[in-house]
Coordinates of N, CA and C in Angstrom, one line a residue:
M1260 N 0.9 -1.2 0.0 CA 0.0 0.0 0.0 C 0.9 1.2 0.0
S1261 N 0.6 2.2 -0.9 CA 1.4 3.4 -1.0 C 1.2 4.3 0.2
Y1262 N 2.2 5.2 0.4 CA 2.1 6.2 1.5 C 0.9 7.0 1.4
A1263 N 0.5 7.5 0.2 CA -0.7 8.3 0.1 C -1.9 7.6 0.5
V1264 N -2.1 6.3 0.2 CA -3.3 5.6 0.5 C -3.3 5.3 2.0
K1265 N -2.2 5.1 2.7 CA -2.2 4.8 4.1 C -2.6 6.0 4.9
N1266 N -2.3 7.2 4.4 CA -2.5 8.4 5.2 C -3.8 9.1 4.9
L1267 N -4.6 8.5 4.0 CA -5.9 9.1 3.7 C -6.9 9.0 4.8
V1268 N -7.7 10.0 5.0 CA -8.8 10.0 6.0 C -9.9 9.1 5.3
P1269 N -10.5 8.2 6.2 CA -11.5 7.3 5.6 C -12.6 8.2 4.8
G1270 N -12.9 7.7 3.6 CA -13.9 8.4 2.8 C -13.3 9.5 1.9
S1271 N -12.0 9.7 2.0 CA -11.4 10.7 1.2 C -10.6 10.1 0.0
K1272 N -10.3 10.8 -1.0 CA -9.5 10.4 -2.1 C -8.6 11.5 -2.5
E1273 N -7.5 11.0 -3.2 CA -6.5 12.0 -3.7 C -6.6 12.1 -5.2
L1274 N -6.5 13.3 -5.7 CA -6.6 13.6 -7.1 C -5.3 14.4 -7.5
I1275 N -5.0 14.2 -8.8 CA -3.9 15.1 -9.4 C -4.6 16.1 -10.3
A1276 N -4.4 17.4 -10.0 CA -4.9 18.4 -10.8 C -3.9 18.9 -11.9
F1277 N -4.4 19.2 -13.0 CA -3.5 19.7 -14.1 C -4.2 20.7 -14.9
R1278 N -3.4 21.5 -15.7 CA -3.9 22.5 -16.6 C -3.9 22.2 -18.0
I1279 N -4.9 22.5 -18.7 CA -5.0 22.5 -20.2 C -5.6 23.8 -20.6
S1280 N -4.9 24.6 -21.3 CA -5.3 26.0 -21.7 C -5.6 26.7 -20.3
D1281 N -6.7 27.4 -20.2 CA -7.0 28.1 -18.9 C -7.8 27.3 -18.0
Q1282 N -8.0 26.0 -18.2 CA -8.9 25.2 -17.4 C -8.1 24.2 -16.6
E1283 N -8.7 23.8 -15.5 CA -8.1 22.8 -14.6 C -9.0 21.5 -14.6
F1284 N -8.3 20.4 -14.7 CA -8.9 19.1 -14.6 C -8.2 18.3 -13.6
C1285 N -8.8 17.2 -13.2 CA -8.1 16.3 -12.2 C -8.6 14.9 -12.5
V1286 N -7.7 14.0 -12.1 CA -7.9 12.5 -12.2 C -7.5 11.9 -10.9
N1287 N -8.1 10.7 -10.6 CA -7.7 10.0 -9.4 C -6.2 9.6 -9.4
I1288 N -5.6 9.9 -8.3 CA -4.1 9.6 -8.2 C -3.8 8.2 -8.4
M1289 N -4.8 7.3 -8.1 CA -4.5 5.9 -8.2 C -4.3 5.4 -9.7
S1290 N -4.8 6.2 -10.6 CA -4.6 5.8 -12.0 C -3.3 6.4 -12.6
V1291 N -2.6 7.2 -11.8 CA -1.3 7.8 -12.3 C -0.1 7.0 -11.9
R1292 N 0.7 6.6 -12.9 CA 1.9 5.9 -12.6 C 3.1 6.8 -12.4
E1293 N 3.2 7.8 -13.2 CA 4.3 8.7 -13.1 C 4.0 10.0 -13.9
I1294 N 4.8 11.0 -13.6 CA 4.7 12.3 -14.4 C 6.1 12.6 -14.9
R1295 N 6.2 12.9 -16.2 CA 7.5 13.1 -16.8 C 7.4 14.3 -17.7
G1296 N 8.6 14.8 -18.1 CA 8.7 15.9 -19.0 C 8.3 15.5 -20.4
W1297 N 8.0 16.5 -21.2 CA 7.7 16.3 -22.6 C 8.8 15.6 -23.4
T1298 N 8.5 14.6 -24.1 CA 9.4 13.9 -25.0 C 8.7 13.9 -26.4
Q1299 N 9.5 14.2 -27.4 CA 8.9 14.2 -28.8 C 8.4 12.8 -29.1
A1300 N 7.2 12.7 -29.6 CA 6.6 11.4 -29.9 C 6.8 11.1 -31.4
T1301 N 7.0 9.9 -31.7 CA 7.0 9.4 -33.1 C 5.6 9.2 -33.7
P1302 N 5.2 10.0 -34.7 CA 3.9 9.9 -35.2 C 3.5 8.4 -35.6
L1303 N 2.2 8.1 -35.5 CA 1.7 6.8 -35.8 C 0.7 7.0 -36.9
P1304 N 1.0 6.4 -38.1 CA 0.1 6.6 -39.2 C -1.3 6.1 -38.9
H1305 N -2.3 6.7 -39.4 CA -3.8 6.4 -39.3 C -4.3 6.3 -37.9
A1306 N -3.6 6.9 -37.0 CA -4.0 7.0 -35.6 C -5.1 8.1 -35.5
P1307 N -6.0 8.1 -34.5 CA -6.9 9.2 -34.3 C -6.1 10.5 -34.1
A1308 N -6.7 11.6 -34.5 CA -6.1 13.0 -34.4 C -5.5 13.3 -33.1
Y1309 N -6.1 12.8 -32.0 CA -5.6 13.2 -30.7 C -4.5 12.3 -30.2
V1310 N -4.1 11.3 -31.0 CA -2.9 10.4 -30.6 C -1.7 11.1 -31.3
M1311 N -0.8 11.6 -30.5 CA 0.3 12.3 -31.0 C 1.4 11.4 -31.5
G1312 N 1.5 10.2 -31.0 CA 2.5 9.2 -31.5 C 2.9 8.3 -30.3
L1313 N 4.1 7.8 -30.5 CA 4.6 6.8 -29.5 C 6.0 7.3 -28.9
I1314 N 6.2 6.9 -27.7 CA 7.5 7.1 -27.1 C 8.0 5.8 -26.5
N1315 N 9.3 5.7 -26.3 CA 9.9 4.6 -25.7 C 10.1 4.9 -24.2
L1316 N 9.3 4.2 -23.4 CA 9.4 4.5 -21.9 C 10.1 3.3 -21.3
R1317 N 11.4 3.4 -21.1 CA 12.2 2.3 -20.5 C 11.9 1.0 -21.1
G1318 N 11.9 1.0 -22.5 CA 11.8 -0.3 -23.2 C 10.4 -0.6 -23.6
A1319 N 9.4 0.1 -23.1 CA 8.0 -0.2 -23.4 C 7.5 1.0 -24.3
V1320 N 6.7 0.6 -25.3 CA 6.2 1.6 -26.2 C 4.9 2.1 -25.6
L1321 N 4.9 3.5 -25.5 CA 3.8 4.2 -24.8 C 3.1 5.1 -25.8
P1322 N 1.8 5.0 -26.0 CA 1.1 6.0 -26.9 C 0.9 7.3 -26.1
I1323 N 1.1 8.4 -26.8 CA 0.9 9.7 -26.2 C -0.4 10.4 -26.8
V1324 N -1.3 10.8 -25.9 CA -2.5 11.4 -26.3 C -2.5 12.8 -25.9
D1325 N -2.9 13.7 -26.9 CA -3.1 15.1 -26.6 C -4.4 15.2 -25.9
L1326 N -4.4 15.4 -24.6 CA -5.6 15.4 -23.8 C -6.5 16.6 -24.2
S1327 N -5.9 17.7 -24.5 CA -6.6 18.8 -25.0 C -7.5 18.5 -26.2
A1328 N -6.9 17.9 -27.2 CA -7.6 17.5 -28.4 C -8.7 16.5 -28.1
R1329 N -8.4 15.5 -27.2 CA -9.3 14.5 -26.8 C -10.5 15.1 -26.1
L1330 N -10.3 16.2 -25.4 CA -11.4 16.8 -24.7 C -12.2 17.8 -25.6
G1331 N -11.8 17.9 -26.9 CA -12.5 18.7 -27.8 C -12.0 20.2 -27.8
M1332 N -10.9 20.4 -27.2 CA -10.3 21.7 -27.1 C -9.3 21.9 -28.2
K1333 N -8.6 23.0 -28.3 CA -7.6 23.3 -29.3 C -6.4 22.3 -29.1
D1334 N -5.9 21.8 -30.3 CA -4.8 20.9 -30.2 C -3.6 21.6 -29.5
A1335 N -2.9 20.8 -28.7 CA -1.7 21.3 -27.9 C -0.5 21.5 -28.9
E1336 N 0.3 22.5 -28.6 CA 1.5 22.7 -29.2 C 2.6 22.5 -28.2
P1337 N 3.1 21.3 -28.0 CA 4.0 20.9 -26.9 C 5.2 21.8 -26.9
T1338 N 5.6 22.2 -25.6 CA 6.9 22.8 -25.4 C 7.6 22.1 -24.3
A1339 N 8.8 22.5 -24.0 CA 9.6 21.9 -22.9 C 8.9 22.0 -21.6
R1340 N 7.9 22.9 -21.4 CA 7.2 23.0 -20.1 C 6.0 22.0 -20.0
H1341 N 5.6 21.4 -21.1 CA 4.5 20.5 -21.0 C 5.0 19.2 -20.3
V1342 N 4.0 18.4 -19.8 CA 4.3 17.2 -19.1 C 3.4 16.1 -19.6
I1343 N 3.9 14.9 -19.4 CA 3.2 13.7 -19.8 C 2.8 13.0 -18.5
I1344 N 1.5 12.8 -18.3 CA 1.0 12.0 -17.1 C 0.8 10.6 -17.6
V1345 N 1.6 9.7 -17.1 CA 1.5 8.3 -17.5 C 0.4 7.7 -16.6
A1346 N -0.7 7.2 -17.3 CA -1.8 6.8 -16.5 C -2.2 5.3 -16.9
Q1347 N -2.7 4.6 -16.0 CA -3.2 3.3 -16.2 C -4.7 3.3 -16.4
M1348 N -5.2 2.8 -17.5 CA -6.7 2.7 -17.7 C -7.0 1.3 -18.0
K1349 N -7.6 0.6 -17.0 CA -7.9 -0.8 -17.1 C -6.6 -1.5 -17.4
T1350 N -6.4 -2.2 -18.5 CA -5.2 -2.9 -18.8 C -4.2 -2.1 -19.6
K1351 N -4.6 -0.9 -20.0 CA -3.7 -0.1 -20.9 C -3.0 1.0 -20.1
V1352 N -1.8 1.3 -20.6 CA -1.0 2.4 -20.0 C -0.9 3.5 -21.2
V1353 N -1.2 4.7 -20.9 CA -1.2 5.8 -21.9 C -0.6 7.0 -21.3
G1354 N 0.2 7.7 -22.1 CA 0.7 9.0 -21.7 C -0.2 10.1 -22.1
L1355 N -0.6 11.0 -21.2 CA -1.5 12.1 -21.4 C -0.7 13.4 -21.4
L1356 N -0.7 14.1 -22.6 CA 0.0 15.4 -22.6 C -0.9 16.5 -22.0
V1357 N -0.3 17.2 -21.0 CA -1.0 18.3 -20.4 C 0.0 19.5 -20.3
E1358 N -0.5 20.7 -20.0 CA 0.4 21.8 -19.9 C 1.2 21.8 -18.6
A1359 N 0.6 21.4 -17.5 CA 1.3 21.4 -16.2 C 0.5 20.7 -15.2
V1360 N 1.1 20.0 -14.3 CA 0.5 19.5 -13.1 C 0.4 20.7 -12.1
S1361 N -0.8 20.9 -11.5 CA -0.9 22.1 -10.7 C -1.1 21.8 -9.2
D1362 N -1.6 20.6 -8.9 CA -1.9 20.4 -7.5 C -2.1 18.9 -7.2
I1363 N -2.0 18.5 -5.9 CA -2.5 17.2 -5.5 C -3.6 17.6 -4.4
L1364 N -4.8 17.1 -4.7 CA -6.0 17.4 -3.9 C -6.4 16.2 -3.1
T1365 N -6.8 16.5 -1.8 CA -7.4 15.4 -1.0 C -8.8 15.9 -0.8
I1366 N -9.8 15.1 -1.2 CA -11.2 15.5 -1.1 C -12.0 14.4 -0.6
T1367 N -13.3 14.7 -0.2 CA -14.3 13.7 0.1 C -15.4 13.8 -0.9
D1368 N -16.3 12.9 -0.9 CA -17.4 12.9 -1.9 C -18.2 14.2 -1.7
E1369 N -18.3 14.8 -0.5 CA -19.0 16.0 -0.3 C -18.5 17.2 -1.1
N1370 N -17.2 17.1 -1.5 CA -16.6 18.2 -2.2 C -16.9 18.2 -3.7
I1371 N -17.5 17.1 -4.2 CA -17.8 16.9 -5.6 C -19.2 17.3 -5.9
Q1372 N -19.3 18.3 -6.8 CA -20.6 18.8 -7.2 C -21.0 18.2 -8.6
P1373 N -22.3 17.9 -8.8 CA -22.6 17.3 -10.1 C -22.3 18.2 -11.3
V1374 N -22.1 17.6 -12.4 CA -21.9 18.3 -13.7 C -23.2 19.0 -14.1
P1375 N -23.2 20.3 -14.4 CA -24.4 21.0 -14.7 C -25.1 20.3 -15.9
E1376 N -26.4 20.5 -15.9 CA -27.2 19.9 -17.0 C -27.0 20.6 -18.4
V1377 N -26.3 21.8 -18.4 CA -26.1 22.5 -19.6 C -24.9 21.9 -20.4
S1378 N -24.2 20.9 -19.8 CA -23.1 20.2 -20.4 C -23.6 19.3 -21.5
S1379 N -22.7 19.1 -22.5 CA -23.1 18.2 -23.6 C -23.1 16.7 -23.1
D1380 N -23.7 15.8 -23.8 CA -23.6 14.4 -23.5 C -22.2 13.9 -23.4
L1381 N -21.4 14.3 -24.3 CA -20.0 13.9 -24.3 C -19.3 14.3 -23.0
E1382 N -19.5 15.5 -22.6 CA -18.9 16.0 -21.3 C -19.4 15.2 -20.2
R1383 N -20.6 14.9 -20.1 CA -21.2 14.1 -19.0 C -20.7 12.6 -19.0
Q1384 N -20.2 12.2 -20.2 CA -19.7 10.8 -20.2 C -18.4 10.7 -19.5
Y1385 N -17.5 11.7 -19.6 CA -16.2 11.6 -18.9 C -16.1 12.4 -17.7
A1386 N -16.9 13.5 -17.5 CA -16.8 14.4 -16.3 C -17.6 13.7 -15.2
R1387 N -16.9 13.5 -14.1 CA -17.6 12.8 -13.0 C -18.0 13.8 -11.9
G1388 N -17.6 15.1 -12.1 CA -18.1 16.1 -11.1 C -17.2 17.3 -11.2
I1389 N -17.6 18.3 -10.5 CA -16.9 19.6 -10.5 C -16.5 19.9 -9.0
L1390 N -15.2 20.3 -8.9 CA -14.7 20.7 -7.6 C -14.6 22.2 -7.5
A1391 N -15.2 22.8 -6.6 CA -15.1 24.3 -6.4 C -14.2 24.5 -5.2
I1392 N -12.9 24.7 -5.4 CA -11.9 24.8 -4.3 C -11.2 26.1 -4.4
D1393 N -11.2 26.9 -3.4 CA -10.4 28.1 -3.4 C -10.6 29.0 -4.7
K1394 N -11.8 29.2 -5.0 CA -12.2 30.0 -6.2 C -11.7 29.4 -7.5
R1395 N -11.4 28.1 -7.5 CA -11.0 27.3 -8.7 C -12.2 26.4 -9.0
M1396 N -12.4 26.2 -10.3 CA -13.4 25.2 -10.8 C -12.6 24.1 -11.5
I1397 N -12.6 22.9 -10.9 CA -11.8 21.8 -11.4 C -12.7 20.7 -11.9
C1398 N -12.6 20.3 -13.1 CA -13.4 19.2 -13.6 C -12.8 17.9 -13.4
M1399 N -13.5 17.0 -12.7 CA -13.0 15.7 -12.4 C -13.2 14.7 -13.5
I1400 N -12.2 14.1 -14.1 CA -12.3 13.3 -15.3 C -12.2 11.8 -14.9
E1401 N -13.0 11.0 -15.5 CA -12.9 9.5 -15.4 C -12.2 9.0 -16.6
L1402 N -11.0 8.6 -16.5 CA -10.2 8.3 -17.7 C -10.8 7.1 -18.4
D1403 N -11.3 6.1 -17.7 CA -11.8 4.9 -18.3 C -13.0 5.3 -19.2
A1404 N -13.8 6.3 -18.9 CA -14.9 6.8 -19.7 C -14.4 7.6 -20.9
L1405 N -13.3 8.3 -20.7 CA -12.8 9.1 -21.8 C -12.1 8.2 -22.9
F1406 N -11.6 7.1 -22.5 CA -11.0 6.1 -23.5 C -11.7 4.8 -23.4
P1407 N -12.9 4.6 -24.0 CA -13.5 3.3 -23.9 C -12.6 2.2 -24.5
D1408 N -12.9 1.0 -24.2 CA -12.1 -0.1 -24.7 C -11.8 -0.1 -26.1
T1409 N -12.7 0.2 -27.0 CA -12.5 0.2 -28.4 C -11.5 1.3 -28.8
E1410 N -11.5 2.4 -28.2 CA -10.6 3.5 -28.5 C -9.2 3.2 -27.9
S1411 N -9.2 2.7 -26.7 CA -7.8 2.4 -26.2 C -7.1 1.3 -26.9
E1412 N -7.8 0.5 -27.7 CA -7.1 -0.5 -28.5 C -6.4 0.3 -29.6
V1413 N -7.0 1.4 -30.2 CA -6.3 2.2 -31.2 C -5.2 2.9 -30.6
A1414 N -5.3 3.5 -29.4 CA -4.3 4.2 -28.8 C -3.2 3.3 -28.4

């Protein structure tokens, strides 16, 4: 059991918050394997537009997904300041390109507000809730919903 899990208050969970454009998102820390600096990816022919390519991660081939493009936002233009969040989704490991990791949050279910009804069906598929913390609005993403099994096979 990891240090973070042992020190959690019962009923709480830890999330990693990150930035894409001017918005903040977060994912469950238990799905994150590591965070690393941007590495140029080798393009993969016929891959979906949000798949930037592949990198070699200590001998394992890792697909890199432009999370901004996957969320329907403007395509990222990676710089040395961008980071890759290596995340486990069911049986797949994928690198998620984001602008920066901004925070590690410890929350309880009471901190999670429902996604407003004005959101599109696509947003409600992957958005599990909204966190309003310190004047910040952070969208909580469910990675397994963002990359269903059929799409993760492509990635």
